[in-house]
Amino acid sequence: AQTVTQSQPEMSVQEAETVTLSCTYDTSESDYYLFWYKQPPSRQMILVIRQEAYKQQNATENRFSVNFQKAAKSFSLKISDSQLGDAAMYFCAYRRFSGTYKYIFGTGTRLKVLA
Amino acid sequence: GAGVSQSPSNKVTEKGKDVELRCDPISGHTALYWYRQSLGQGLEFLIYFQGNSAPDKSGLPSDRFSAERTGGSVSTLTIQRTQQEDSAVYLCASSFGNSYEQYFGPGTRLTVT
């Protein structure tokens, strides 16, 4: 069975600094998607970034980028130039490329941004 | 256009009562997911509907939980004989076909007293 592990329950970062959130996963599949979702206090989950496992190039979305290490089954999120609005829970998630479309989520990392 | 909506936003119920939680997905989205988020926990998959296919119910924690999706649109999650451990935020998400991108609703916070 697939699992997703986020070992950092909470992280803090100074405004304008860079922070990296860690995620590891376990799967026997070769094709899959990995995601980072943001959940602010409003509870609305927002997709931050996704990575297709078959792509070697790391995904980037503005200030957000990932370090995808397929062999190590590691998928970390880097937030550059942190802003107060980045404060939220961040969840790492996995989904198979085909077949069942069940998503597996990690337990989340709470990010605090310090002014 | 309108996003995924859920009702009620908050629900307080007494232990042993039945509750119904509603999800209105984005129009045209064929896939619908229910998740449970307990305090300090990640999202726990409950059930997945895709078009007219049989739903994937593998995440339902007990037979007190059931879900329906009528006309391929609105879905209702029913919890019978609620227990205190059912207290959580219940999130619904929808997507178009097998697209990877889920759109989430704001959730229903269920409190069982």
PDB file of C-alpha atoms in Angstrom:
ATOM      1  CA  ALA A   1       0.000   0.000   0.000  1.00  0.00           C
ATOM      2  CA  GLN A   2       1.092   3.510  -0.688  1.00  0.00           C
ATOM      3  CA  THR A   3       2.011   5.789   2.200  1.00  0.00           C
ATOM      4  CA  VAL A   4       2.953   9.444   2.506  1.00  0.00           C
ATOM      5  CA  THR A   5       5.019  10.728   5.438  1.00  0.00           C
ATOM      6  CA  GLN A   6       5.574  14.291   6.552  1.00  0.00           C
ATOM      7  CA  SER A   7       7.958  14.237   9.490  1.00  0.00           C
ATOM      8  CA  GLN A   8       7.803  17.952  10.343  1.00  0.00           C
ATOM      9  CA  PRO A   9       4.599  18.757  12.250  1.00  0.00           C
ATOM     10  CA  GLU A  10       5.531  22.445  12.378  1.00  0.00           C
ATOM     11  CA  MET A  11       8.021  24.785  10.748  1.00  0.00           C
ATOM     12  CA  SER A  12       8.756  28.488  11.114  1.00  0.00           C
ATOM     13  CA  VAL A  13      10.333  30.899   8.674  1.00  0.00           C
ATOM     14  CA  GLN A  14      11.126  34.588   8.735  1.00  0.00           C
ATOM     15  CA  GLU A  15       9.333  36.727   6.210  1.00  0.00           C
ATOM     16  CA  ALA A  16      11.325  36.954   2.942  1.00  0.00           C
ATOM     17  CA  GLU A  17      13.403  33.894   3.840  1.00  0.00           C
ATOM     18  CA  THR A  18      13.318  30.425   2.261  1.00  0.00           C
ATOM     19  CA  VAL A  19      11.895  27.292   3.850  1.00  0.00           C
ATOM     20  CA  THR A  20      11.803  23.663   2.760  1.00  0.00           C
ATOM     21  CA  LEU A  21       9.071  21.226   3.768  1.00  0.00           C
ATOM     22  CA  SER A  22       9.848  17.525   3.592  1.00  0.00           C
ATOM     23  CA  CYS A  23       7.793  14.630   2.288  1.00  0.00           C
ATOM     24  CA  THR A  24       8.622  10.999   1.673  1.00  0.00           C
ATOM     25  CA  TYR A  25       6.392   8.374   0.173  1.00  0.00           C
ATOM     26  CA  ASP A  26       6.340   4.699  -0.528  1.00  0.00           C
ATOM     27  CA  THR A  27       4.965   3.032  -3.628  1.00  0.00           C
ATOM     28  CA  SER A  28       5.728   0.187  -5.957  1.00  0.00           C
ATOM     29  CA  GLU A  29       4.246   2.058  -8.904  1.00  0.00           C
ATOM     30  CA  SER A  30       6.437   3.689 -11.536  1.00  0.00           C
ATOM     31  CA  ASP A  31       3.928   6.257 -12.764  1.00  0.00           C
ATOM     32  CA  TYR A  32       2.142   8.535 -10.329  1.00  0.00           C
ATOM     33  CA  TYR A  33       1.459  12.125  -9.359  1.00  0.00           C
ATOM     34  CA  LEU A  34       2.712  13.978  -6.318  1.00  0.00           C
ATOM     35  CA  PHE A  35       1.130  17.139  -4.993  1.00  0.00           C
ATOM     36  CA  TRP A  36       1.515  19.844  -2.414  1.00  0.00           C
ATOM     37  CA  TYR A  37      -1.702  21.357  -1.094  1.00  0.00           C
ATOM     38  CA  LYS A  38      -2.085  24.414   1.128  1.00  0.00           C
ATOM     39  CA  GLN A  39      -4.842  24.686   3.709  1.00  0.00           C
ATOM     40  CA  PRO A  40      -5.218  28.153   5.274  1.00  0.00           C
ATOM     41  CA  PRO A  41      -7.386  28.727   8.361  1.00  0.00           C
ATOM     42  CA  SER A  42     -10.410  29.040   6.064  1.00  0.00           C
ATOM     43  CA  ARG A  43     -10.084  25.237   5.522  1.00  0.00           C
ATOM     44  CA  GLN A  44     -10.163  25.650   1.743  1.00  0.00           C
ATOM     45  CA  MET A  45      -7.579  23.286   0.267  1.00  0.00           C
ATOM     46  CA  ILE A  46      -5.616  24.846  -2.567  1.00  0.00           C
ATOM     47  CA  LEU A  47      -3.332  23.021  -4.986  1.00  0.00           C
ATOM     48  CA  VAL A  48       0.135  24.578  -4.808  1.00  0.00           C
ATOM     49  CA  ILE A  49       2.139  22.427  -7.177  1.00  0.00           C
ATOM     50  CA  ARG A  50       2.148  18.995  -8.801  1.00  0.00           C
ATOM     51  CA  GLN A  51       4.818  16.694 -10.171  1.00  0.00           C
ATOM     52  CA  GLU A  52       4.423  13.826 -12.619  1.00  0.00           C
ATOM     53  CA  ALA A  53       6.753  10.982 -11.703  1.00  0.00           C
ATOM     54  CA  TYR A  54       7.816  10.404 -15.303  1.00  0.00           C
ATOM     55  CA  LYS A  55       9.178  13.945 -15.546  1.00  0.00           C
ATOM     56  CA  GLN A  56      12.731  14.395 -14.373  1.00  0.00           C
ATOM     57  CA  GLN A  57      12.482  18.169 -14.299  1.00  0.00           C
ATOM     58  CA  ASN A  58      11.397  19.581 -10.963  1.00  0.00           C
ATOM     59  CA  ALA A  59       8.126  21.526 -11.064  1.00  0.00           C
ATOM     60  CA  THR A  60       8.090  25.222 -10.231  1.00  0.00           C
ATOM     61  CA  GLU A  61       5.251  27.674  -9.693  1.00  0.00           C
ATOM     62  CA  ASN A  62       6.441  31.203  -9.010  1.00  0.00           C
ATOM     63  CA  ARG A  63       7.934  31.162  -5.492  1.00  0.00           C
ATOM     64  CA  PHE A  64       7.191  27.464  -5.029  1.00  0.00           C
ATOM     65  CA  SER A  65       9.419  24.694  -6.308  1.00  0.00           C
ATOM     66  CA  VAL A  66       9.932  21.039  -5.564  1.00  0.00           C
ATOM     67  CA  ASN A  67      12.918  18.760  -5.226  1.00  0.00           C
ATOM     68  CA  PHE A  68      11.715  15.427  -6.584  1.00  0.00           C
ATOM     69  CA  GLN A  69      14.055  12.518  -5.941  1.00  0.00           C
ATOM     70  CA  LYS A  70      12.306   9.483  -7.436  1.00  0.00           C
ATOM     71  CA  ALA A  71      14.846   6.882  -6.369  1.00  0.00           C
ATOM     72  CA  ALA A  72      14.821   8.171  -2.810  1.00  0.00           C
ATOM     73  CA  LYS A  73      11.021   8.620  -2.903  1.00  0.00           C
ATOM     74  CA  SER A  74      11.397  12.131  -1.629  1.00  0.00           C
ATOM     75  CA  PHE A  75       9.348  15.165  -2.617  1.00  0.00           C
ATOM     76  CA  SER A  76      10.191  18.378  -0.777  1.00  0.00           C
ATOM     77  CA  LEU A  77       8.611  21.794  -1.245  1.00  0.00           C
ATOM     78  CA  LYS A  78      10.709  24.949  -1.235  1.00  0.00           C
ATOM     79  CA  ILE A  79       9.047  28.280  -0.620  1.00  0.00           C
ATOM     80  CA  SER A  80      11.198  31.265  -1.524  1.00  0.00           C
ATOM     81  CA  ASP A  81      10.700  34.847  -0.339  1.00  0.00           C
ATOM     82  CA  SER A  82       8.170  33.682   2.255  1.00  0.00           C
ATOM     83  CA  GLN A  83       5.166  35.918   2.781  1.00  0.00           C
ATOM     84  CA  LEU A  84       2.740  36.231   5.680  1.00  0.00           C
ATOM     85  CA  GLY A  85       0.038  34.771   3.433  1.00  0.00           C
ATOM     86  CA  ASP A  86       2.013  31.554   3.104  1.00  0.00           C
ATOM     87  CA  ALA A  87       1.180  30.652   6.693  1.00  0.00           C
ATOM     88  CA  ALA A  88      -0.979  27.529   6.513  1.00  0.00           C
ATOM     89  CA  MET A  89      -1.015  23.763   6.778  1.00  0.00           C
ATOM     90  CA  TYR A  90       0.780  22.114   3.886  1.00  0.00           C
ATOM     91  CA  PHE A  91      -0.099  18.596   2.815  1.00  0.00           C
ATOM     92  CA  CYS A  92       1.857  16.306   0.556  1.00  0.00           C
ATOM     93  CA  ALA A  93      -0.269  13.897  -1.482  1.00  0.00           C
ATOM     94  CA  TYR A  94       0.147  10.954  -3.852  1.00  0.00           C
ATOM     95  CA  ARG A  95      -2.071   9.556  -6.583  1.00  0.00           C
ATOM     96  CA  ARG A  96      -1.535   6.715  -8.964  1.00  0.00           C
ATOM     97  CA  PHE A  97      -1.329   7.685 -12.614  1.00  0.00           C
ATOM     98  CA  SER A  98      -4.082   5.271 -13.635  1.00  0.00           C
ATOM     99  CA  GLY A  99      -6.381   2.716 -12.117  1.00  0.00           C
ATOM    100  CA  THR A 100      -7.692   3.822  -8.765  1.00  0.00           C
ATOM    101  CA  TYR A 101      -7.743   7.580  -8.335  1.00  0.00           C
ATOM    102  CA  LYS A 102      -7.623   7.512  -4.582  1.00  0.00           C
ATOM    103  CA  TYR A 103      -5.370  10.203  -3.132  1.00  0.00           C
ATOM    104  CA  ILE A 104      -3.118   9.469  -0.174  1.00  0.00           C
ATOM    105  CA  PHE A 105      -2.313  12.460   2.017  1.00  0.00           C
ATOM    106  CA  GLY A 106       0.393  13.028   4.598  1.00  0.00           C
ATOM    107  CA  THR A 107      -0.401  14.370   8.060  1.00  0.00           C
ATOM    108  CA  GLY A 108       0.640  17.891   7.165  1.00  0.00           C
ATOM    109  CA  THR A 109       3.178  20.516   8.232  1.00  0.00           C
ATOM    110  CA  ARG A 110       2.026  23.716   9.856  1.00  0.00           C
ATOM    111  CA  LEU A 111       4.046  26.626   8.501  1.00  0.00           C
ATOM    112  CA  LYS A 112       4.360  29.789  10.558  1.00  0.00           C
ATOM    113  CA  VAL A 113       5.717  32.924   8.931  1.00  0.00           C
ATOM    114  CA  LEU A 114       7.316  35.393  11.320  1.00  0.00           C
ATOM    115  CA  ALA A 115       7.229  39.102  10.579  1.00  0.00           C
TER     116      ALA A 115
ATOM    117  CA  GLY B   1     -18.045  29.815 -11.971  1.00  0.00           C
ATOM    118  CA  ALA B   2     -19.221  28.384  -8.690  1.00  0.00           C
ATOM    119  CA  GLY B   3     -16.846  26.166  -6.767  1.00  0.00           C
ATOM    120  CA  VAL B   4     -17.581  23.102  -4.686  1.00  0.00           C
ATOM    121  CA  SER B   5     -20.060  23.877  -1.950  1.00  0.00           C
ATOM    122  CA  GLN B   6     -20.804  21.965   1.223  1.00  0.00           C
ATOM    123  CA  SER B   7     -23.560  22.248   3.760  1.00  0.00           C
ATOM    124  CA  PRO B   8     -23.900  22.759   6.578  1.00  0.00           C
ATOM    125  CA  SER B   9     -20.713  24.615   7.392  1.00  0.00           C
ATOM    126  CA  ASN B  10     -20.878  23.452  10.982  1.00  0.00           C
ATOM    127  CA  LYS B  11     -22.966  20.741  12.604  1.00  0.00           C
ATOM    128  CA  VAL B  12     -23.279  19.911  16.283  1.00  0.00           C
ATOM    129  CA  THR B  13     -25.110  16.720  17.110  1.00  0.00           C
ATOM    130  CA  GLU B  14     -25.669  14.465  20.064  1.00  0.00           C
ATOM    131  CA  LYS B  15     -24.041  11.075  20.273  1.00  0.00           C
ATOM    132  CA  GLY B  16     -26.275   8.429  18.728  1.00  0.00           C
ATOM    133  CA  LYS B  17     -28.008  10.745  16.260  1.00  0.00           C
ATOM    134  CA  ASP B  18     -27.786  10.413  12.497  1.00  0.00           C
ATOM    135  CA  VAL B  19     -26.334  13.231  10.370  1.00  0.00           C
ATOM    136  CA  GLU B  20     -26.308  14.038   6.674  1.00  0.00           C
ATOM    137  CA  LEU B  21     -23.620  16.136   5.051  1.00  0.00           C
ATOM    138  CA  ARG B  22     -24.136  17.526   1.577  1.00  0.00           C
ATOM    139  CA  CYS B  23     -21.711  18.255  -1.251  1.00  0.00           C
ATOM    140  CA  ASP B  24     -22.460  20.120  -4.489  1.00  0.00           C
ATOM    141  CA  PRO B  25     -19.592  19.561  -6.907  1.00  0.00           C
ATOM    142  CA  ILE B  26     -18.587  21.843  -9.731  1.00  0.00           C
ATOM    143  CA  SER B  27     -20.998  21.453 -12.632  1.00  0.00           C
ATOM    144  CA  GLY B  28     -19.709  18.923 -15.145  1.00  0.00           C
ATOM    145  CA  HIS B  29     -17.263  17.288 -12.777  1.00  0.00           C
ATOM    146  CA  THR B  30     -17.714  13.546 -12.943  1.00  0.00           C
ATOM    147  CA  ALA B  31     -15.487  12.555 -10.029  1.00  0.00           C
ATOM    148  CA  LEU B  32     -16.347  13.275  -6.400  1.00  0.00           C
ATOM    149  CA  TYR B  33     -14.354  12.486  -3.265  1.00  0.00           C
ATOM    150  CA  TRP B  34     -15.119  12.569   0.442  1.00  0.00           C
ATOM    151  CA  TYR B  35     -12.342  12.935   3.025  1.00  0.00           C
ATOM    152  CA  ARG B  36     -12.267  13.160   6.799  1.00  0.00           C
ATOM    153  CA  GLN B  37      -9.810  15.436   8.564  1.00  0.00           C
ATOM    154  CA  SER B  38      -9.499  14.815  12.284  1.00  0.00           C
ATOM    155  CA  LEU B  39      -7.762  17.321  14.532  1.00  0.00           C
ATOM    156  CA  GLY B  40      -4.037  17.266  13.871  1.00  0.00           C
ATOM    157  CA  GLN B  41      -4.365  14.641  11.188  1.00  0.00           C
ATOM    158  CA  GLY B  42      -4.103  14.579   7.446  1.00  0.00           C
ATOM    159  CA  LEU B  43      -6.917  13.879   5.081  1.00  0.00           C
ATOM    160  CA  GLU B  44      -8.331  10.401   5.325  1.00  0.00           C
ATOM    161  CA  PHE B  45      -9.930   9.106   2.130  1.00  0.00           C
ATOM    162  CA  LEU B  46     -13.494   7.906   2.651  1.00  0.00           C
ATOM    163  CA  ILE B  47     -15.163   7.300  -0.720  1.00  0.00           C
ATOM    164  CA  TYR B  48     -14.782   8.121  -4.414  1.00  0.00           C
ATOM    165  CA  PHE B  49     -17.451   8.350  -7.118  1.00  0.00           C
ATOM    166  CA  GLN B  50     -16.618   8.405 -10.828  1.00  0.00           C
ATOM    167  CA  GLY B  51     -19.452   8.772 -13.295  1.00  0.00           C
ATOM    168  CA  ASN B  52     -21.714   5.737 -13.361  1.00  0.00           C
ATOM    169  CA  SER B  53     -19.053   3.346 -12.069  1.00  0.00           C
ATOM    170  CA  ALA B  54     -19.391   1.596  -8.748  1.00  0.00           C
ATOM    171  CA  PRO B  55     -17.959   3.846  -6.035  1.00  0.00           C
ATOM    172  CA  ASP B  56     -14.700   3.052  -4.286  1.00  0.00           C
ATOM    173  CA  LYS B  57     -15.855   2.685  -0.679  1.00  0.00           C
ATOM    174  CA  SER B  58     -12.614   1.286   0.633  1.00  0.00           C
ATOM    175  CA  GLY B  59     -12.022   4.180   3.012  1.00  0.00           C
ATOM    176  CA  LEU B  60     -15.309   4.127   4.895  1.00  0.00           C
ATOM    177  CA  PRO B  61     -14.348   3.402   8.531  1.00  0.00           C
ATOM    178  CA  SER B  62     -17.453   1.447   9.499  1.00  0.00           C
ATOM    179  CA  ASP B  63     -20.899   0.438   8.278  1.00  0.00           C
ATOM    180  CA  ARG B  64     -22.301   3.486  10.062  1.00  0.00           C
ATOM    181  CA  PHE B  65     -20.909   5.549   7.184  1.00  0.00           C
ATOM    182  CA  SER B  66     -22.538   5.605   3.766  1.00  0.00           C
ATOM    183  CA  ALA B  67     -22.657   7.965   0.811  1.00  0.00           C
ATOM    184  CA  GLU B  68     -24.820   8.472  -2.217  1.00  0.00           C
ATOM    185  CA  ARG B  69     -24.440  10.488  -5.343  1.00  0.00           C
ATOM    186  CA  THR B  70     -27.695  11.265  -7.081  1.00  0.00           C
ATOM    187  CA  GLY B  71     -27.857  11.991 -10.804  1.00  0.00           C
ATOM    188  CA  GLY B  72     -24.107  12.127 -11.001  1.00  0.00           C
ATOM    189  CA  SER B  73     -24.066  15.433  -9.177  1.00  0.00           C
ATOM    190  CA  VAL B  74     -24.958  16.137  -5.538  1.00  0.00           C
ATOM    191  CA  SER B  75     -23.601  13.763  -2.925  1.00  0.00           C
ATOM    192  CA  THR B  76     -24.728  13.075   0.624  1.00  0.00           C
ATOM    193  CA  LEU B  77     -22.529  11.507   3.284  1.00  0.00           C
ATOM    194  CA  THR B  78     -24.580   9.913   6.047  1.00  0.00           C
ATOM    195  CA  ILE B  79     -23.249   8.943   9.442  1.00  0.00           C
ATOM    196  CA  GLN B  80     -25.612   6.854  11.531  1.00  0.00           C
ATOM    197  CA  ARG B  81     -25.523   6.590  15.316  1.00  0.00           C
ATOM    198  CA  THR B  82     -22.757   9.179  15.577  1.00  0.00           C
ATOM    199  CA  GLN B  83     -19.918   8.660  18.024  1.00  0.00           C
ATOM    200  CA  GLN B  84     -17.580  11.242  19.557  1.00  0.00           C
ATOM    201  CA  GLU B  85     -14.704   9.931  17.436  1.00  0.00           C
ATOM    202  CA  ASP B  86     -16.672  10.976  14.348  1.00  0.00           C
ATOM    203  CA  SER B  87     -15.981  14.608  15.251  1.00  0.00           C
ATOM    204  CA  ALA B  88     -13.896  16.001  12.407  1.00  0.00           C
ATOM    205  CA  VAL B  89     -13.975  18.209   9.344  1.00  0.00           C
ATOM    206  CA  TYR B  90     -15.488  16.421   6.372  1.00  0.00           C
ATOM    207  CA  LEU B  91     -14.151  17.659   3.049  1.00  0.00           C
ATOM    208  CA  CYS B  92     -15.568  17.067  -0.381  1.00  0.00           C
ATOM    209  CA  ALA B  93     -13.666  17.481  -3.645  1.00  0.00           C
ATOM    210  CA  SER B  94     -14.545  17.103  -7.299  1.00  0.00           C
ATOM    211  CA  SER B  95     -12.606  16.774 -10.521  1.00  0.00           C
ATOM    212  CA  PHE B  96     -13.266  16.484 -14.215  1.00  0.00           C
ATOM    213  CA  GLY B  97     -12.932  12.929 -15.437  1.00  0.00           C
ATOM    214  CA  ASN B  98      -9.681  11.434 -14.289  1.00  0.00           C
ATOM    215  CA  SER B  99      -7.957  14.787 -14.069  1.00  0.00           C
ATOM    216  CA  TYR B 100      -5.426  14.975 -11.292  1.00  0.00           C
ATOM    217  CA  GLU B 101      -6.699  18.339 -10.110  1.00  0.00           C
ATOM    218  CA  GLN B 102      -9.210  18.170  -7.300  1.00  0.00           C
ATOM    219  CA  TYR B 103     -11.235  21.196  -6.313  1.00  0.00           C
ATOM    220  CA  PHE B 104     -12.121  21.192  -2.656  1.00  0.00           C
ATOM    221  CA  GLY B 105     -15.114  22.542  -0.823  1.00  0.00           C
ATOM    222  CA  PRO B 106     -14.795  24.462   2.450  1.00  0.00           C
ATOM    223  CA  GLY B 107     -15.753  21.438   4.517  1.00  0.00           C
ATOM    224  CA  THR B 108     -18.294  20.668   7.210  1.00  0.00           C
ATOM    225  CA  ARG B 109     -17.084  20.708  10.802  1.00  0.00           C
ATOM    226  CA  LEU B 110     -18.949  17.982  12.676  1.00  0.00           C
ATOM    227  CA  THR B 111     -18.955  18.005  16.454  1.00  0.00           C
ATOM    228  CA  VAL B 112     -20.505  15.087  18.311  1.00  0.00           C
ATOM    229  CA  THR B 113     -21.300  15.860  21.954  1.00  0.00           C
TER     230      THR B 113
END
